[in-house]
Tab-separated table of C-alpha atoms and ligand atoms in Angstrom:
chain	number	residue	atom	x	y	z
W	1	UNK	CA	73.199	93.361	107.921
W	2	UNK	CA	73.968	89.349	107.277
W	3	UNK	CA	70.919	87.524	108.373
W	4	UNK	CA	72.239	85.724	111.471
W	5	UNK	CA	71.475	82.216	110.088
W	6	UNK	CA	73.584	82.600	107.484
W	7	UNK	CA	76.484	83.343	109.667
W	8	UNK	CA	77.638	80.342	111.229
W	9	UNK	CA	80.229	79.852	108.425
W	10	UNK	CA	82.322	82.535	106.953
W	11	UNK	CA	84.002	82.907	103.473
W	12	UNK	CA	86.937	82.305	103.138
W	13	UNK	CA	89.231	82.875	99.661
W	14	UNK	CA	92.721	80.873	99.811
W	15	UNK	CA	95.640	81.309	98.143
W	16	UNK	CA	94.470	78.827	95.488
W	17	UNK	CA	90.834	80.331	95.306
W	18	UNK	CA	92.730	83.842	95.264
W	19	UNK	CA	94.760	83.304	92.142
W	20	UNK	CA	91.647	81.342	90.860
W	21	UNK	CA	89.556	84.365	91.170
W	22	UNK	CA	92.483	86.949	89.969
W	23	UNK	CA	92.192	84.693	86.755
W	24	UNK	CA	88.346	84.259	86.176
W	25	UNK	CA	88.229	88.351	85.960
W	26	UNK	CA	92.060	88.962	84.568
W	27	UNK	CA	94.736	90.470	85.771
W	28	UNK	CA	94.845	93.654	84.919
W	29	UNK	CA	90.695	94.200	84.893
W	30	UNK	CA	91.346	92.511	88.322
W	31	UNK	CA	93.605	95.554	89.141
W	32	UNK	CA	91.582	98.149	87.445
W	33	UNK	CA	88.349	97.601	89.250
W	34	UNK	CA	89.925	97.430	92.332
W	35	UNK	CA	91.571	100.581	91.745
W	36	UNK	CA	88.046	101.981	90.976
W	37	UNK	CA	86.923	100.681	94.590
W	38	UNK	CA	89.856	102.743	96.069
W	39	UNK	CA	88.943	105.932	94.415
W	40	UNK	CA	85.519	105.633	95.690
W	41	UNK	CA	86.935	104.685	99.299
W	42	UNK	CA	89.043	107.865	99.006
W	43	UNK	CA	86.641	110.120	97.630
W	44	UNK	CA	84.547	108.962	101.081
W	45	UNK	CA	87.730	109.282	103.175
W	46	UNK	CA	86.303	111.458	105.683
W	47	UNK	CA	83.508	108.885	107.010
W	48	UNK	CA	86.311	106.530	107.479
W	49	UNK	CA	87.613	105.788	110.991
W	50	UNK	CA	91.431	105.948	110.781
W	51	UNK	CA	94.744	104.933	112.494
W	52	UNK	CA	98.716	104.570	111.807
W	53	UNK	CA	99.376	100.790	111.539
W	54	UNK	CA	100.070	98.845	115.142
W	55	UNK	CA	103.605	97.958	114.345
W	56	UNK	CA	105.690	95.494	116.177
W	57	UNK	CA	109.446	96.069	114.808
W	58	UNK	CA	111.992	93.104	115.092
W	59	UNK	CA	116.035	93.228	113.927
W	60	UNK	CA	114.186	91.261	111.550
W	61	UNK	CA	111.624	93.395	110.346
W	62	UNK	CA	107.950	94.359	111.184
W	63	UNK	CA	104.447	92.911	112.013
W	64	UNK	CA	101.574	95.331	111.288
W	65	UNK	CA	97.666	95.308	112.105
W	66	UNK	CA	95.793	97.712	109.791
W	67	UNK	CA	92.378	98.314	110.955
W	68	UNK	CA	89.636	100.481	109.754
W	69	UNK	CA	85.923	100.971	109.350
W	70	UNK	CA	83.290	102.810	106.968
W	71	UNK	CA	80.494	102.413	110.183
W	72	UNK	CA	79.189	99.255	108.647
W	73	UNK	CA	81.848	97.133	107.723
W	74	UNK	CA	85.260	96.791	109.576
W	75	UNK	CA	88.168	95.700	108.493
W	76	UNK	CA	92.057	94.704	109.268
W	77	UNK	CA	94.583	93.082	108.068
W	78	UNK	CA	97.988	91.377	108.869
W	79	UNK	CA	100.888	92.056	107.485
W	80	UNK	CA	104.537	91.706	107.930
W	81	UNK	CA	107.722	93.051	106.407
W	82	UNK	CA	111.341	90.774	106.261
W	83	UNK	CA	113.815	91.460	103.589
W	84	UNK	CA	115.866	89.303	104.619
W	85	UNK	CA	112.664	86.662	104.182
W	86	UNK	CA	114.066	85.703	100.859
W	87	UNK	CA	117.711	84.386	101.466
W	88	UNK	CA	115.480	81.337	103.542
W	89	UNK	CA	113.335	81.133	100.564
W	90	UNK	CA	110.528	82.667	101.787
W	91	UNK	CA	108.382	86.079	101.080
W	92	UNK	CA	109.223	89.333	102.361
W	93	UNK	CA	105.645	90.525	102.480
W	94	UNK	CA	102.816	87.816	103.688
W	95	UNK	CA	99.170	88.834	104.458
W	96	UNK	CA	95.293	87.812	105.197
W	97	UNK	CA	92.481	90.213	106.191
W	98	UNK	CA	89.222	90.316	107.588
W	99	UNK	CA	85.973	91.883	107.037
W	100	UNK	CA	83.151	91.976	109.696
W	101	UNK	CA	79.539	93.440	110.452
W	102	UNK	CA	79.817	96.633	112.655
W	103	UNK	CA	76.139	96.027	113.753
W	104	UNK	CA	76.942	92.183	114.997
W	105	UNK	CA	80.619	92.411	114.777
W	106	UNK	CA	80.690	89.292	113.110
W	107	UNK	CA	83.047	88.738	110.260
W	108	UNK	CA	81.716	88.077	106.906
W	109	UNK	CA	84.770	87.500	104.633
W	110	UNK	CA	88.359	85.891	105.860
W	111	UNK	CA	91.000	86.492	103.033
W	112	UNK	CA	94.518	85.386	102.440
W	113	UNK	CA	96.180	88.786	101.054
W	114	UNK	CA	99.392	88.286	100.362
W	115	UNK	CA	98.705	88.195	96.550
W	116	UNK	CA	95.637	90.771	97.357
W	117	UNK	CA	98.267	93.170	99.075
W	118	UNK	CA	100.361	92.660	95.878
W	119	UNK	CA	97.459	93.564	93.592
W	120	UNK	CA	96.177	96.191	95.948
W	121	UNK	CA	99.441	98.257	95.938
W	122	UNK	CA	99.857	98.190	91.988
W	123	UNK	CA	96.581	99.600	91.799
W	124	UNK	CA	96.923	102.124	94.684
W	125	UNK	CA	100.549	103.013	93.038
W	126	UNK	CA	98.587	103.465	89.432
W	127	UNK	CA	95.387	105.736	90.823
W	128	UNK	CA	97.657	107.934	92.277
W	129	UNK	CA	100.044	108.121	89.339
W	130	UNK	CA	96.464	108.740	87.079
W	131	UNK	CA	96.245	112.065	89.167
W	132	UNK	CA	99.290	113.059	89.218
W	133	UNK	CA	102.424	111.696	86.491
W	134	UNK	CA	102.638	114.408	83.344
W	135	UNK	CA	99.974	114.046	81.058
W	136	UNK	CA	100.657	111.253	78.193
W	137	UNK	CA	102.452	109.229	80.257
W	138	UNK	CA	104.143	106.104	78.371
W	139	UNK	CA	107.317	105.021	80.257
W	140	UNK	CA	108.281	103.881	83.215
W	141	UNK	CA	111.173	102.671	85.274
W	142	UNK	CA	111.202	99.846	87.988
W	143	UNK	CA	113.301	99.555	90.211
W	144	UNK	CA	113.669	96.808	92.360
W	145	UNK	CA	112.619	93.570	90.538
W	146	UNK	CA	110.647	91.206	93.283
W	147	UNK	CA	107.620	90.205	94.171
W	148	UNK	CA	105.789	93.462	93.406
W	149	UNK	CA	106.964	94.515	90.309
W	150	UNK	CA	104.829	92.699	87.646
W	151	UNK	CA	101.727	93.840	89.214
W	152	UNK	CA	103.195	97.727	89.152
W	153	UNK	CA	103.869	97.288	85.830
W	154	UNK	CA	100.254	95.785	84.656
W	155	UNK	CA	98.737	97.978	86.859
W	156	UNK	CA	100.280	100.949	85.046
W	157	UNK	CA	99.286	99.495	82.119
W	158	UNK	CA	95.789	99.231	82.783
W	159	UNK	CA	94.934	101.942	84.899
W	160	UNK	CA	97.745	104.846	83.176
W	161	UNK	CA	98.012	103.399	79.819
W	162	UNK	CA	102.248	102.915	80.542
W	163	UNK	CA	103.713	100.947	77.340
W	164	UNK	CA	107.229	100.767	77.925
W	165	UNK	CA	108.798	99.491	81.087
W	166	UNK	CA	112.608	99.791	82.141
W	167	UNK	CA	113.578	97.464	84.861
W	168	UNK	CA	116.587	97.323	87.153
W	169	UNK	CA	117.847	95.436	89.680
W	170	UNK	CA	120.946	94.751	91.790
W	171	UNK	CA	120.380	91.496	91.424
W	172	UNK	CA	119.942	90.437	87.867
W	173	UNK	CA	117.967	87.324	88.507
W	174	UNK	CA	115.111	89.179	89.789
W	175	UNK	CA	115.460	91.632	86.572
W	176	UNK	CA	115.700	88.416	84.143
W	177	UNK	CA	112.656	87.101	86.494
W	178	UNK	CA	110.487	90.157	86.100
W	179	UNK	CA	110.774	90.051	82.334
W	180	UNK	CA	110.307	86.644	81.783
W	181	UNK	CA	107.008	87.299	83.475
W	182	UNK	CA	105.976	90.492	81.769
W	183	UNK	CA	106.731	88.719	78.198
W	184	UNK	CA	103.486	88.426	76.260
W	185	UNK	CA	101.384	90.953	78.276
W	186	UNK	CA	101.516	93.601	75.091
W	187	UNK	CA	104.448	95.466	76.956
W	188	UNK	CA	108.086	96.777	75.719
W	189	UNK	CA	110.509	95.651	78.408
W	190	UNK	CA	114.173	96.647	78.975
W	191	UNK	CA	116.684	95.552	81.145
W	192	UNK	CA	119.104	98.250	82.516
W	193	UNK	CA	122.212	97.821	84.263
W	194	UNK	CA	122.312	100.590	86.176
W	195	UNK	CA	119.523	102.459	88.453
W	196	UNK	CA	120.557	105.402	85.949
W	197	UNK	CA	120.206	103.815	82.705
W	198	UNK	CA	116.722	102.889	83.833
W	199	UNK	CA	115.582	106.026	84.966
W	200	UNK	CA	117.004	107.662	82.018
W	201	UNK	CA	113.985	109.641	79.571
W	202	UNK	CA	111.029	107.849	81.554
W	203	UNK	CA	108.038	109.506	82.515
W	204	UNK	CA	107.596	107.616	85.459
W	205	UNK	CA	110.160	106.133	88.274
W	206	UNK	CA	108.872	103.183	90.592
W	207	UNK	CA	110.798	102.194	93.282
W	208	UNK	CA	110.031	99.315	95.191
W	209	UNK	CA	113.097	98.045	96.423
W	210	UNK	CA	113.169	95.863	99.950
W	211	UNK	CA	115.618	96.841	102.604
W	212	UNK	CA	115.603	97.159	106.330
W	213	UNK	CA	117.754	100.768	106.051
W	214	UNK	CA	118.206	104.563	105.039
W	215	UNK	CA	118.904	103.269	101.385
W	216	UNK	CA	119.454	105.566	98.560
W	217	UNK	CA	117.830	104.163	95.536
W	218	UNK	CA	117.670	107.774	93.425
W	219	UNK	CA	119.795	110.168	93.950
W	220	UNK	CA	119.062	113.861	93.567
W	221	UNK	CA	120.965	114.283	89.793
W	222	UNK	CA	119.139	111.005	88.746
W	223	UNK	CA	115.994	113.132	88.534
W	224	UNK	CA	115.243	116.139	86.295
W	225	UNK	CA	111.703	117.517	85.834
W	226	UNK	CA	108.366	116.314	84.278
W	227	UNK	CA	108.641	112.991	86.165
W	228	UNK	CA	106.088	111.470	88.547
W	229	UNK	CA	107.434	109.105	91.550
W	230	UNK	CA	105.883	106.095	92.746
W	231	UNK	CA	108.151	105.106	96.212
W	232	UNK	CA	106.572	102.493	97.608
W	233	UNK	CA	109.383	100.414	99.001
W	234	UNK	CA	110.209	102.926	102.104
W	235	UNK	CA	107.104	102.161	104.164
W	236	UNK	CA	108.568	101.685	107.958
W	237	UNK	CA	110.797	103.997	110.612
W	238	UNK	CA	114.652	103.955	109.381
W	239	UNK	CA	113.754	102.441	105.387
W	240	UNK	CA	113.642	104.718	102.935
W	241	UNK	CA	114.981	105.114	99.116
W	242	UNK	CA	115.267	108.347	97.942
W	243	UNK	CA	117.955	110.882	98.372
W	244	UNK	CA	116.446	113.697	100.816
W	245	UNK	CA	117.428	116.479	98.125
W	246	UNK	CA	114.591	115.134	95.451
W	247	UNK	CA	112.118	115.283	98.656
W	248	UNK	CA	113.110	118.883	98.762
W	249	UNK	CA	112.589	119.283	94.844
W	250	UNK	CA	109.135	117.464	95.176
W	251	UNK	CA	105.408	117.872	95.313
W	252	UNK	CA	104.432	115.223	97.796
W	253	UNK	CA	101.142	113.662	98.163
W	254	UNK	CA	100.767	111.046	100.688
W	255	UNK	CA	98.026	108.524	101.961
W	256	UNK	CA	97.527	109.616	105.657
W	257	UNK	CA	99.982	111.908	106.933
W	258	UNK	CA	100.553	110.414	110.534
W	259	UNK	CA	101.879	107.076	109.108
W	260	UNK	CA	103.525	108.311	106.584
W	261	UNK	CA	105.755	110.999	108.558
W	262	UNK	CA	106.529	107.756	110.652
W	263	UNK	CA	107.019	105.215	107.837
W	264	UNK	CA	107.426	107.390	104.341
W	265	UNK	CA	110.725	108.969	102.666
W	266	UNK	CA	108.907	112.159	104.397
W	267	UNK	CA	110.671	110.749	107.622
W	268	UNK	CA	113.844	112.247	106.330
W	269	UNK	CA	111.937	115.970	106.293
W	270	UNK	CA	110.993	118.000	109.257
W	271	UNK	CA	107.377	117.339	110.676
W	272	UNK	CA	105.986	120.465	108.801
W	273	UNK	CA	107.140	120.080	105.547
W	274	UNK	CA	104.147	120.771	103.692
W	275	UNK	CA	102.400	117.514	101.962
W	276	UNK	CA	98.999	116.880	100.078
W	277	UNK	CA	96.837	114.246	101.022
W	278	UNK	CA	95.654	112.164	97.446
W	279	UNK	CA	92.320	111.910	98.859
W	280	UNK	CA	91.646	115.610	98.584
W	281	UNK	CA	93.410	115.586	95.434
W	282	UNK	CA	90.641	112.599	94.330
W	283	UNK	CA	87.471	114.953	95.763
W	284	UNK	CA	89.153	118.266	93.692
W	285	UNK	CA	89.512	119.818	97.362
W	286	UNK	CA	93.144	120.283	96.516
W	287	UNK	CA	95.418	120.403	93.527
W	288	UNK	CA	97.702	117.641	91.874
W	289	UNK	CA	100.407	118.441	89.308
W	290	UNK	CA	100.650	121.804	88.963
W	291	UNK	CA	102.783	121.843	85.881
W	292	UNK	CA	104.315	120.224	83.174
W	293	UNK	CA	107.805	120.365	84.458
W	294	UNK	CA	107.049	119.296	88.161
W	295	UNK	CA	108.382	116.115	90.115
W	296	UNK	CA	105.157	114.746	92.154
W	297	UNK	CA	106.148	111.829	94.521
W	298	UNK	CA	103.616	109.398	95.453
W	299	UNK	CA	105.110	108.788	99.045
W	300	UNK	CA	103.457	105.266	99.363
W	301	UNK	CA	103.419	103.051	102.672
W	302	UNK	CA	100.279	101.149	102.054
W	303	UNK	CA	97.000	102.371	104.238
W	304	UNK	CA	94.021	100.133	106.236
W	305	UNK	CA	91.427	102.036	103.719
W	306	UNK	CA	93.379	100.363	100.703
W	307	UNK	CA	92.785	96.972	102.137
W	308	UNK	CA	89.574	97.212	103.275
W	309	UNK	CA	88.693	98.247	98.815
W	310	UNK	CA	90.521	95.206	98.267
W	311	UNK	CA	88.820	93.365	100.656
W	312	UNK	CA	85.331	95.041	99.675
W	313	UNK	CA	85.714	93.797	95.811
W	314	UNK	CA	86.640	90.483	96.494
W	315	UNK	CA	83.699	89.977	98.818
W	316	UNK	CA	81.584	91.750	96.196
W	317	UNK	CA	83.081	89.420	93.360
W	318	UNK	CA	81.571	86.121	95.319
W	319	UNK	CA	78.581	87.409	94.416
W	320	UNK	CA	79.002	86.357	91.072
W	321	UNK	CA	82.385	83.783	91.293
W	322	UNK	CA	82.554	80.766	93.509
W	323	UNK	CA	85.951	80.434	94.499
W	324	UNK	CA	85.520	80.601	98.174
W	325	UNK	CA	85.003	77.640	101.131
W	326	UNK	CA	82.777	77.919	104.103
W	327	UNK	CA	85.542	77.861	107.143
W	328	UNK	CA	83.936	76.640	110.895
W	329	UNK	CA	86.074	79.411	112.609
W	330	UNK	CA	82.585	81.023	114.669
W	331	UNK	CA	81.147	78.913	117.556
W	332	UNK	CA	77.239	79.689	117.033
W	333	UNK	CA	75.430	77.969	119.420
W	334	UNK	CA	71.567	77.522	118.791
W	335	UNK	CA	71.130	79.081	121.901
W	336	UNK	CA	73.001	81.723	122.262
W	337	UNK	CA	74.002	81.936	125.959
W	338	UNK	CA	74.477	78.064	126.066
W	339	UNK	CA	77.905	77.890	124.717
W	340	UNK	CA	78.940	75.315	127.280
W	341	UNK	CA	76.525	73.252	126.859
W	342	UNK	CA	77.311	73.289	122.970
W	343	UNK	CA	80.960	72.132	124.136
W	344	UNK	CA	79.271	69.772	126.554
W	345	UNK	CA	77.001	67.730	124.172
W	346	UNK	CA	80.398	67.746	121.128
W	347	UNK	CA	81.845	64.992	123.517
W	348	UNK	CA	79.306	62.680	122.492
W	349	UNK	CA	78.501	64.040	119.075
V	1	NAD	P1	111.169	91.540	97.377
V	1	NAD	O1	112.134	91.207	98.466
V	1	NAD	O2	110.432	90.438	96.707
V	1	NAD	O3	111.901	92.387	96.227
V	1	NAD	C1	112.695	93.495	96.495
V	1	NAD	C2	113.769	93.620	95.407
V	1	NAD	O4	114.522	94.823	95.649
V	1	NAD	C3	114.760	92.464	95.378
V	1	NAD	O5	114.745	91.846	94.118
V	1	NAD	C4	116.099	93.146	95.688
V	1	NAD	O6	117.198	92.549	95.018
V	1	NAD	C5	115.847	94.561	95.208
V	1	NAD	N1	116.752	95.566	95.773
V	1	NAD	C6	117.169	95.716	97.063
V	1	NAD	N2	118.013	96.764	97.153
V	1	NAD	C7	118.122	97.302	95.904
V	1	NAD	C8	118.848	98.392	95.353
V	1	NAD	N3	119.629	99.131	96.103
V	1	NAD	N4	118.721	98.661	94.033
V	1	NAD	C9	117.924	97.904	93.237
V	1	NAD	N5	117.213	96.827	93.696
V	1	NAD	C10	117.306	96.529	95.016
V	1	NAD	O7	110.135	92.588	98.033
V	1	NAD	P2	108.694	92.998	97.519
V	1	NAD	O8	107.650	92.101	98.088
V	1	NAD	O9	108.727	93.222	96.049
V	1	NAD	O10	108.525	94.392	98.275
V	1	NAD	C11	109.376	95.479	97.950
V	1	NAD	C12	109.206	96.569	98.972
V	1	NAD	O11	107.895	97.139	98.874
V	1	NAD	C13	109.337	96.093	100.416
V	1	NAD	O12	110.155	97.002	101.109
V	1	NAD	C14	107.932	96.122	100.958
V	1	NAD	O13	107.900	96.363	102.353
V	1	NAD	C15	107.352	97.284	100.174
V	1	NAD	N6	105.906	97.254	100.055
V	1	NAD	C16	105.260	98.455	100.149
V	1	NAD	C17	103.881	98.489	100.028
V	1	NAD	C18	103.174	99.804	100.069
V	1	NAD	O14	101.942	99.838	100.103
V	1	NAD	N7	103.890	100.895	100.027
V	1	NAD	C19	103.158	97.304	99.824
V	1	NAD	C20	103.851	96.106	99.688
V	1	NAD	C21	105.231	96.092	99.800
């Protein structure tokens, strides 16, 4: 516990101290570490108190509250979801987050996170694909070019050792943009045409494409075997991307099953259909890829306990980095039942 003194003022990392931060450590060390925090949430997933997102849907799209807690430190953050965000010039995904003392309740770290959600998925996407893409993984196809993308690909890259990346997108701005970015990070890039032409040979298939509908990025003969699938642009009721026939063809491993049978491609299957949760996979309590020739599918929709690690290692790398500012958001009177009078005497102050 925080000694109460000290807890007046909260950290709080901006957008500039974010990216600030994200560059003191690196990128992809960045992503690596915080994939390590994860795995160690994961492995501890049981202590965890859990719930499906609160989700309110628009014709727009979707704002989401992600809360959890380890019994010391809570956690939630904000999120929404537009696709449409862009044509206006502005983000599909935006984000901050909150950590706070379960013994006080008082928070202790206030976060932007819309780069941190960014970061955190790539390295969510990547510890999953360490457990379960074919051994000797190299290659990998993106599809779907925006705001995500880098980060998949570096995260792959540290975490999974990927050296080749083949991008596509319908539009071929975003492609053009996503390569221009990933020049110079020790990475062979190539631009496909087609969702096909990408997919073609790779050991991996990413798919993190935004829109507010039953899409169908892959379809079922796009897909032969030995491939791992990392879907992580279906996360909400009525978007997915993959054809419903590679589901069937699939060994699918999922965060926490009640989201996901609401907001996965698993929304397509019937509310049986067998799936493996990747924490149990983490703790050896149930099995991965089974063999050589197998499609896994990561089934990602992004949960609390992901952005509570991300959370956890930025407060944890304050220790040591500075790139924080003390916000006044917690009225702390000296005495603690005399909040009035703190209000009182500020009119003269
Ligand atoms: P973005 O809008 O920046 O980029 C999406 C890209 O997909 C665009 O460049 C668009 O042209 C492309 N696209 C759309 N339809 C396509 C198609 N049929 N074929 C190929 N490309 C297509 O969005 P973003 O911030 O990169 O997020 C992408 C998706 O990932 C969103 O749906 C978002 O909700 C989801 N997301 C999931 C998680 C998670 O944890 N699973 C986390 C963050 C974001």
């Amino acid at each position: 516990m925080i000694a109460p003194s000290k807890l007046a003022y909260i950290p709080f990392v901006s957008v500039e101290n974010m990216m600030k931060l994200v560059h003191a450590i690196g990128l992809e060390r960045f992503m690596a570490e915080l994939a390590a925090y994860i795995e160690a949430d994961f492995r501890r997933w049981e202590l965890f108190d859990k719930t499906p997102r609160v989700a309110a849907h628009s014709a727009e799209g979707v704002i989401e509250l992600m809360p959890t807690s380890d019994g010391e430190v809570y956690g939630f953050k904000y999120v929404n979801g537009h696709p449409s965000n862009t044509k206006a010039g502005l983000q599909t995904v935006t984000a901050f987050g909150l950590l706070a003392d379960v013994a006080t309740g008082y928070p202790v770290l206030l976060s932007e996170m819309t780069i941190l959600t960014a970061l955190r998925t790539a390295a969510m996407s990547a510890v999953a694909a360490r457990f379960l893409a074919p051994k000797g993984s190299k290659s990998m196809a993106i599809i779907g070019n925006g705001a995500q993308s880098e980060f998949q690909a570096l995260a792959f890259k540290a975490v999974c050792g990927i050296t080749d990346i083949r991008l596509h997108d319908i539009d071929t701005a975003a492609t053009d943009k996503c390569a221009t970015n990933l020049a110079g990070h020790g990475l062979k890039i190539v631009k496909c045409k087609t969702a096909q032409d990408a997919v073609e040979g790779v050991d991996i298939i990413t798919t993190v494409t935004a829109d507010k509908q039953y899409a169908t990025i892959l379809t079922d003969n796009m897909v032969g075997g030995s491939v791992h699938i990392n879907a992580v642009g279906g996360d909400c009721p009525g978007k997915t991307e993959l054809h419903r026939d590679i589901l069937m063809r699939s060994a699918i491993f999922v965060e926490y099953p009640p989201q996901t049978r609401i907001e996965g491609e698993i929304q397509q299957l019937d509310d049986d259909h067998p799936v493996t949760e990747l924490w149990q996979v983490m703790t050896g309590a149930a099995k991965g890829r089974t063999s050589a020739e197998a499609i896994t599918l990561f089934d990602s929709v992004g949960f609390a306990i992901e952005d509570f690690s991300a959370l956890r290692y930025v407060r944890d790398q304050l220790k040591t980095h500075p790139f924080h500012q003390q916000l006044d958001m917690l009225a702390d009177p000296d005495d603690p039942r005399d909040l009035f009078g703190m209000v009182a005497r500020a009119k003269n102050a």
